[in-house]
Coordinates of C-alpha atoms and ligand atoms in Angstrom, one line a residue:
M1 CA -13.7 -82.7 30.7
P2 CA -12.8 -79.1 29.8
H3 CA -10.4 -77.3 32.1
P4 CA -12.4 -75.2 34.6
V5 CA -10.9 -71.8 33.8
M6 CA -11.3 -72.5 30.1
P7 CA -14.9 -73.5 29.7
A8 CA -15.2 -73.4 26.0
L9 CA -12.2 -75.4 24.8
T10 CA -10.8 -78.8 25.5
V11 CA -7.1 -78.8 26.0
H12 CA -5.5 -82.0 24.6
P13 CA -1.9 -82.4 25.8
Q14 CA -0.8 -83.4 22.3
V15 CA -2.1 -80.3 20.8
L16 CA -0.5 -78.2 23.5
S17 CA 2.8 -79.9 22.6
L18 CA 2.4 -78.8 19.0
L19 CA 1.7 -75.3 20.1
A20 CA 4.6 -75.3 22.5
G21 CA 6.8 -76.3 19.6
L22 CA 5.6 -73.5 17.4
V23 CA 6.2 -70.9 20.1
E24 CA 9.7 -72.3 20.8
D25 CA 10.6 -72.2 17.1
R26 CA 9.4 -68.7 16.8
A27 CA 10.7 -67.0 20.0
G28 CA 12.8 -69.6 21.9
L29 CA 10.3 -69.6 24.8
H30 CA 10.4 -73.1 26.2
Y31 CA 7.4 -74.7 27.8
G32 CA 8.4 -78.0 29.4
L33 CA 5.7 -80.5 30.5
D34 CA 5.4 -78.8 33.9
D35 CA 4.7 -75.4 32.3
R36 CA 2.0 -76.4 29.9
A37 CA -0.8 -75.2 32.1
L38 CA 0.8 -71.7 31.9
L39 CA 0.9 -72.0 28.2
A40 CA -2.8 -73.1 28.1
E41 CA -3.8 -70.1 30.2
K42 CA -2.5 -67.8 27.4
V43 CA -3.3 -69.8 24.3
V44 CA -6.9 -70.7 25.1
P45 CA -8.2 -67.1 25.5
R46 CA -6.4 -66.1 22.2
A47 CA -7.9 -69.1 20.3
L48 CA -11.3 -68.3 21.7
D49 CA -10.9 -64.6 20.9
R50 CA -10.0 -65.5 17.3
G51 CA -13.2 -67.5 17.1
F52 CA -11.7 -71.0 17.1
G53 CA -13.7 -73.9 18.7
S54 CA -10.8 -76.2 18.8
L55 CA -7.1 -75.7 19.8
L56 CA -6.1 -78.0 16.9
D57 CA -7.8 -75.7 14.4
Y58 CA -6.0 -72.7 16.0
Y59 CA -2.7 -74.7 15.6
Y60 CA -3.4 -75.3 11.9
F61 CA -4.3 -71.6 11.5
L62 CA -1.0 -70.6 13.1
R63 CA 1.0 -73.1 11.0
Y64 CA -0.6 -72.9 7.6
D65 CA -2.8 -69.8 7.2
P66 CA -1.3 -66.7 5.5
A67 CA -2.5 -64.7 8.5
G68 CA -1.1 -67.3 11.0
D69 CA 2.3 -65.7 11.1
A70 CA 1.0 -62.4 12.5
E71 CA -1.2 -64.2 15.0
L72 CA 1.8 -66.2 16.2
D73 CA 3.6 -62.9 16.8
R74 CA 0.6 -61.8 18.9
L75 CA 0.6 -65.0 20.8
V76 CA 4.3 -64.6 21.6
E77 CA 3.5 -61.0 22.8
A78 CA 1.0 -62.5 25.1
L79 CA 3.5 -65.1 26.4
C80 CA 6.5 -62.7 27.0
V81 CA 7.2 -61.7 30.5
H82 CA 8.3 -58.0 30.5
E83 CA 9.2 -57.8 34.1
S84 CA 11.9 -55.2 34.6
Y85 CA 12.7 -52.2 36.8
F86 CA 15.1 -49.3 36.9
F87 CA 18.5 -50.1 38.6
R88 CA 17.7 -53.8 38.6
E89 CA 21.1 -55.7 39.1
V90 CA 22.9 -52.4 38.7
Q91 CA 26.4 -53.6 39.8
P92 CA 27.1 -55.4 36.5
L93 CA 26.1 -52.2 34.7
R94 CA 28.5 -50.2 36.8
V95 CA 31.3 -52.7 36.3
A96 CA 30.6 -52.8 32.5
V97 CA 30.8 -49.0 32.3
E98 CA 34.1 -49.0 34.1
E99 CA 35.7 -52.1 32.6
V100 CA 34.4 -52.1 29.0
L101 CA 33.1 -48.6 28.1
A102 CA 35.5 -46.3 30.0
P103 CA 38.7 -47.6 28.3
A104 CA 37.1 -47.3 24.8
I105 CA 35.9 -43.7 25.6
R106 CA 39.3 -42.7 27.0
A107 CA 40.9 -44.1 23.9
G108 CA 38.7 -41.7 21.9
R109 CA 36.3 -44.3 20.5
R110 CA 32.5 -44.2 20.6
P111 CA 31.7 -47.7 21.9
R112 CA 28.4 -49.4 20.9
V113 CA 26.2 -51.0 23.5
W114 CA 23.3 -53.3 22.7
C115 CA 20.7 -54.2 25.2
A116 CA 19.1 -57.3 23.6
A117 CA 16.0 -57.9 25.7
A118 CA 15.2 -54.4 26.8
A119 CA 11.5 -54.9 27.8
Q120 CA 10.0 -51.4 28.4
G121 CA 13.4 -49.8 28.5
E122 CA 14.2 -49.8 32.2
E123 CA 17.6 -51.5 31.6
P124 CA 19.0 -49.3 28.8
L125 CA 17.7 -46.2 30.4
T126 CA 19.4 -47.1 33.7
L127 CA 22.6 -47.5 31.7
A128 CA 22.0 -44.2 30.0
M129 CA 21.7 -42.6 33.5
L130 CA 25.0 -44.1 34.7
L131 CA 26.6 -42.8 31.5
D132 CA 25.0 -39.3 31.9
E133 CA 26.3 -39.2 35.4
R134 CA 29.8 -39.5 34.0
G135 CA 29.1 -37.0 31.2
W136 CA 29.4 -39.9 28.6
L137 CA 25.9 -40.2 27.3
G138 CA 26.8 -38.6 24.0
Q139 CA 29.9 -40.7 23.7
V140 CA 28.3 -44.1 23.5
E141 CA 26.0 -45.5 20.9
L142 CA 23.0 -47.2 22.6
E143 CA 20.8 -49.8 20.9
A144 CA 17.9 -51.5 22.6
T145 CA 15.9 -54.3 21.1
D146 CA 13.1 -56.7 22.2
V147 CA 10.8 -59.1 20.3
S148 CA 7.8 -57.3 21.7
L149 CA 6.5 -54.3 19.8
R150 CA 4.2 -53.4 22.6
A151 CA 7.1 -53.2 25.1
L152 CA 9.1 -51.1 22.6
E153 CA 6.2 -48.7 22.1
R154 CA 6.1 -48.2 25.9
A155 CA 9.8 -47.7 26.0
R156 CA 9.6 -45.0 23.3
A157 CA 6.8 -43.3 25.2
G158 CA 9.0 -43.3 28.4
V159 CA 6.1 -43.6 30.8
F160 CA 6.6 -46.0 33.7
G161 CA 4.4 -47.3 36.5
Q162 CA 5.2 -47.6 40.2
R163 CA 6.6 -51.1 39.9
A164 CA 9.4 -49.9 37.5
L165 CA 10.5 -47.5 40.2
R166 CA 10.8 -49.9 43.1
A167 CA 14.6 -49.8 43.4
L168 CA 15.3 -46.2 42.5
P169 CA 18.3 -44.7 44.4
A170 CA 17.9 -41.2 45.8
G171 CA 18.5 -38.4 43.3
V172 CA 17.1 -40.2 40.2
L173 CA 13.6 -38.7 40.5
G174 CA 13.7 -35.1 39.4
R175 CA 17.0 -35.6 37.5
W176 CA 16.2 -38.3 34.9
L177 CA 12.7 -39.2 35.8
E178 CA 9.8 -36.8 36.4
P179 CA 7.1 -38.0 38.8
Q180 CA 3.7 -38.4 37.1
G181 CA 0.8 -39.8 39.1
Q182 CA 2.0 -43.0 40.8
G183 CA 4.8 -43.5 38.2
A184 CA 7.2 -41.3 36.3
V185 CA 8.2 -40.1 32.8
A186 CA 11.8 -40.4 31.6
R187 CA 13.5 -37.3 30.4
R188 CA 13.2 -37.1 26.6
E189 CA 17.0 -36.7 25.9
L190 CA 17.5 -40.0 27.7
V191 CA 14.8 -41.9 25.7
E192 CA 16.1 -40.4 22.5
A193 CA 19.7 -41.3 23.3
V194 CA 18.6 -44.9 22.7
R195 CA 17.8 -46.5 19.3
W196 CA 14.8 -48.8 19.8
R197 CA 13.9 -51.5 17.5
R198 CA 12.4 -55.0 17.2
L199 CA 14.7 -57.9 17.1
N200 CA 14.0 -61.6 17.7
L201 CA 16.9 -63.3 19.3
M202 CA 16.1 -66.5 17.4
D203 CA 17.0 -64.6 14.2
A204 CA 20.8 -65.5 14.1
A205 CA 21.4 -63.3 11.0
A206 CA 19.8 -60.3 12.6
V207 CA 21.8 -60.9 15.8
R208 CA 25.1 -61.0 14.0
A209 CA 24.1 -57.9 12.0
M210 CA 23.9 -55.9 15.2
G211 CA 27.6 -56.2 15.6
P212 CA 30.2 -55.2 16.3
V213 CA 29.3 -54.1 19.8
E214 CA 31.6 -53.5 22.7
L215 CA 29.0 -54.3 25.4
L216 CA 26.1 -56.6 24.9
L217 CA 23.5 -56.9 27.7
C218 CA 21.3 -60.0 27.4
R219 CA 19.8 -60.3 30.9
N220 CA 17.0 -62.2 32.3
V221 CA 15.8 -63.7 29.1
I222 CA 17.8 -66.9 28.6
I223 CA 16.0 -68.3 31.6
Y224 CA 13.0 -68.8 29.3
F225 CA 15.0 -70.7 26.7
A226 CA 16.0 -74.4 26.6
D227 CA 19.7 -75.3 26.8
E228 CA 20.1 -76.0 23.1
T229 CA 18.5 -72.6 22.3
V230 CA 20.9 -70.8 24.7
R231 CA 23.9 -72.6 23.1
R232 CA 22.9 -71.4 19.6
L233 CA 22.1 -67.9 20.9
V234 CA 25.4 -67.5 22.7
R235 CA 27.2 -68.4 19.5
S236 CA 25.4 -65.7 17.5
L237 CA 25.7 -63.1 20.3
G238 CA 29.5 -63.9 20.4
E239 CA 29.6 -63.2 16.7
A240 CA 28.1 -59.7 17.3
L241 CA 30.8 -58.8 19.8
A242 CA 33.7 -56.6 18.8
P243 CA 37.1 -58.0 19.5
G244 CA 37.5 -57.8 23.3
G245 CA 33.8 -56.9 23.7
A246 CA 31.8 -58.3 26.6
L247 CA 28.5 -60.0 27.0
V248 CA 26.6 -59.7 30.3
V249 CA 23.8 -62.1 31.3
G250 CA 21.5 -61.9 34.3
A251 CA 22.6 -62.4 37.9
S252 CA 20.8 -65.7 38.1
E253 CA 22.0 -66.9 34.6
S254 CA 25.4 -68.4 33.8
L255 CA 27.0 -69.5 30.5
L256 CA 29.7 -71.6 32.1
R257 CA 28.0 -74.9 31.6
F258 CA 27.5 -74.1 27.9
G259 CA 31.2 -74.1 27.1
S260 CA 31.1 -71.0 24.9
A261 CA 34.1 -69.6 23.0
L262 CA 33.8 -66.5 25.2
A263 CA 36.2 -66.2 28.1
C264 CA 34.6 -65.6 31.5
E265 CA 36.2 -62.9 33.6
E266 CA 35.2 -62.0 37.1
R267 CA 35.3 -58.2 37.9
G268 CA 34.1 -56.8 41.2
G269 CA 31.8 -59.9 41.7
V270 CA 30.4 -59.6 38.2
F271 CA 31.0 -62.1 35.3
L272 CA 31.9 -60.6 31.9
Y273 CA 32.0 -63.0 28.9
R274 CA 34.7 -61.6 26.7
A275 CA 35.4 -62.1 23.0
A276 CA 39.0 -62.7 22.0
R277 CA 41.0 -59.5 21.3
Ligands
SAM1 C1 12.1 -60.4 32.0 S1 12.4 -59.3 30.7 C2 14.0 -58.8 31.0 C3 14.2 -57.3 30.8 C4 15.6 -56.8 31.2 N1 16.6 -57.3 30.3 C5 15.9 -57.0 32.6 O1 16.8 -57.8 32.9 O2 15.2 -56.4 33.5 C6 12.6 -60.4 29.3 C7 12.4 -59.8 27.9 O3 12.8 -60.6 26.9 C8 12.0 -60.5 25.8 N2 12.1 -61.6 24.9 C9 11.6 -62.9 25.1 N3 11.9 -63.7 24.0 C10 12.6 -62.9 23.2 C11 13.2 -63.2 21.9 N4 13.1 -64.3 21.3 N5 13.9 -62.1 21.3 C12 14.0 -60.9 21.9 N6 13.4 -60.6 23.1 C13 12.8 -61.6 23.7 C14 10.6 -60.3 26.4 O4 9.8 -59.6 25.4 C15 10.9 -59.4 27.6 O5 10.8 -58.1 27.4

């Protein structure tokens, strides 16, 4: 029996497994058996939209057709969760500015920061505001990447909806964000202080080539990856860190059980994963 919300396609669990494998190989996104319905909800409309009458044909197209590669990227786009907002988990950002960037700036260096799953830019732009507050915006090199071109396009446009503003402290609107309708527009200098580009975290060579960076933010993305993927990713992120550089993951994420070569330091209630000096 076809699934009720997907009237035109039968979803065979085995085919869904094949598709889950393709998605995981491409972008790391892991769909365990319990999450397969979520995967089906996104895959079926795309397959129908592309004119496929069977999910297996869609799988073969993705896997073997010359146009399949671009379609797989579009499928990944549809699967990515871009949830983010300004000043989300801001304490780790404040600690990283103080503990990692301030010493480098005071020593006369221009530290590099890489925000590795930047979504629409709320996270790197929050960091840019914290730096601007200290008069350091021009003294730091800011890079922001994401696998999603659509998210990056929105980041470059600097236009944000109401949800992105839900944790704004007083004084931000009018200074770094201008109200527009229900949302806001980021000040141009702030958006332009960040270099935005596409990078898939599964591309270990591209990850390594981002280095050396003093501060690497990779927050609220490894939750979507399987343990083995995180282990591999942490290895390549570690290789992108400058000596003594720090990696910060999300508040609900921890690298401790992965036994990485990075040393975990607690500072002001925040965990910094440091490369050896
Ligand atoms: C939930 S958002 C997190 C945004 C931000 N870091 C934060 O903490 O608010 C996760 C982001 O990871 C991106 N992402 C997922 N898989 C990725 C991959 N393989 N490479 C790069 N980015 C990826 C998604 O496109 C999405 O924008």
